[in-house]
XYZ file of C-alpha atoms in Angstrom:
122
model
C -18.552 -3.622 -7.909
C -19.929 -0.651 -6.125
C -17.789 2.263 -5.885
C -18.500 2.340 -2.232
C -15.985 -0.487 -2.280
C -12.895 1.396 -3.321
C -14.010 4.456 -1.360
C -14.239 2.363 2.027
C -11.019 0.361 1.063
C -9.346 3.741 0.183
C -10.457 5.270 3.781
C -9.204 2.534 5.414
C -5.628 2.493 4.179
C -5.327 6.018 4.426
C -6.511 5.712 7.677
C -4.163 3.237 8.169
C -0.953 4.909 6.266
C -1.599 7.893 9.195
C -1.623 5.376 12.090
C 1.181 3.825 10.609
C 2.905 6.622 9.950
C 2.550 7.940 13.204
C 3.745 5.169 14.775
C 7.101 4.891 12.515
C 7.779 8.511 13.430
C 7.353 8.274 17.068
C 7.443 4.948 17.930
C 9.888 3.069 15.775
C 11.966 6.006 15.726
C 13.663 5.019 18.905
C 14.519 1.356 16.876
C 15.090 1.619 13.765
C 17.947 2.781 11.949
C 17.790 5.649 9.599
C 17.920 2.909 6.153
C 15.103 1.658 7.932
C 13.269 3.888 8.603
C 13.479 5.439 5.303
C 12.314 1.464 4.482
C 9.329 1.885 6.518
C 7.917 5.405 4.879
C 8.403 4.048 1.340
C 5.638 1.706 2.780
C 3.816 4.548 4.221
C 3.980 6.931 1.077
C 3.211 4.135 -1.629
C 0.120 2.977 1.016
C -1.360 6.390 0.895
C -0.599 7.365 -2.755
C -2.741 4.620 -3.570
C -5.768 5.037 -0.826
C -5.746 8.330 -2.504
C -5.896 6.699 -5.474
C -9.301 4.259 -4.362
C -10.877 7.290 -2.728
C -10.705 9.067 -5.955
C -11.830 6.263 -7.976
C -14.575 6.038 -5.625
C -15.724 9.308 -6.236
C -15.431 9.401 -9.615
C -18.292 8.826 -12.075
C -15.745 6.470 -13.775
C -16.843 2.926 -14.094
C -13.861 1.059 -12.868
C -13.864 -2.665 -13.318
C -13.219 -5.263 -9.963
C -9.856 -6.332 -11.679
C -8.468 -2.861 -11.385
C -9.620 -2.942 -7.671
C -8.306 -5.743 -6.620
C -4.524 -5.246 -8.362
C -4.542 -2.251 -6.490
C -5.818 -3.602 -3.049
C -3.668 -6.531 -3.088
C -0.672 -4.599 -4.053
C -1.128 -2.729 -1.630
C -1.056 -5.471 1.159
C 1.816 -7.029 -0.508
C 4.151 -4.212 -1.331
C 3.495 -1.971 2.179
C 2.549 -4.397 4.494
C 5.416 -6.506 3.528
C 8.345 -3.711 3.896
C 6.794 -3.384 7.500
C 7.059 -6.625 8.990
C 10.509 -6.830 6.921
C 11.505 -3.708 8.673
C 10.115 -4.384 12.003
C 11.500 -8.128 12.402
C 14.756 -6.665 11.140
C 15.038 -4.314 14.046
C 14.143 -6.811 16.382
C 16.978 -9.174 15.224
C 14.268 -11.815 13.440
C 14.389 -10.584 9.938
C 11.216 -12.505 8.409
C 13.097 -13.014 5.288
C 9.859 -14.974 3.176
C 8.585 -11.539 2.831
C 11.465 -10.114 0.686
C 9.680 -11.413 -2.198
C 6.774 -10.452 -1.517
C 7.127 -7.206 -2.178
C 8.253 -6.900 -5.495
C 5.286 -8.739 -6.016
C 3.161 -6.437 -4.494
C 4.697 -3.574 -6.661
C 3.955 -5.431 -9.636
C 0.663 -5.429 -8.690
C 0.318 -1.830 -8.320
C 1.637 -1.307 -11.859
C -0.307 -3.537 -13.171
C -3.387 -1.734 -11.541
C -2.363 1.354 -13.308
C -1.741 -0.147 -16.658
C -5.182 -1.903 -16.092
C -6.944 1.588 -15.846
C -4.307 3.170 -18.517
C -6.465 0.490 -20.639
C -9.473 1.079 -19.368
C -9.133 4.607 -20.697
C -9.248 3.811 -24.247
């Protein structure tokens, strides 16, 4: 895996985290409650801690193996994408409830990216 890979998947999320971060501060602002809201920049925060995270792999000389990658990538779908439409259906009366689980999920994911490249230290 080319490290092009995590530096295009890392621009993209932290594009996205500002777009959607944006939006929850302006936009959803006017909906959402304040728990929610709160809800919706955990998403936000955890999204572009670890975008940060790809673009720095990326650009690292590190050689980073696909596994690592893809625990973080899909972890980050799971977990941030999942507290938005859980947040967003829950303002608009329709809470989505199959994605609860999901998240956790999606953290677990993200921890076990880290404790994949805690390994791949040693």
């Amino acid at each position: 895996m080319t490290q092009d890979i995590f530096i295009a998947t890392g621009a993209l999320f932290g594009m996205l985290a500002v777009i959607f971060g944006a939006f929850g501060a302006h936009a959803l602002k006017k909906i959402l409650s304040t728990a929610q809201l709160k809800s919706f920049e955990v998403g936000v925060r955890y999204q572009m801690y670890h975008a940060l995270l790809l673009l720095f792999l990326g650009l690292s000389n590190y050689n980073i193996t696909p596994t690592v990658y893809w625990a973080f990538t899909i972890g980050i779908i799971m977990f941030a994408f999942s507290i938005y439409g859980l947040v967003i259906s829950d303002a608009k009366g329709r809470k989505l409830r199959f994605l609860g689980p999901i998240t956790p999920l999606g953290g677990l994911l993200l921890v076990l990216g880290w404790v994949l490249l805690l390994c791949s230290a040693f």
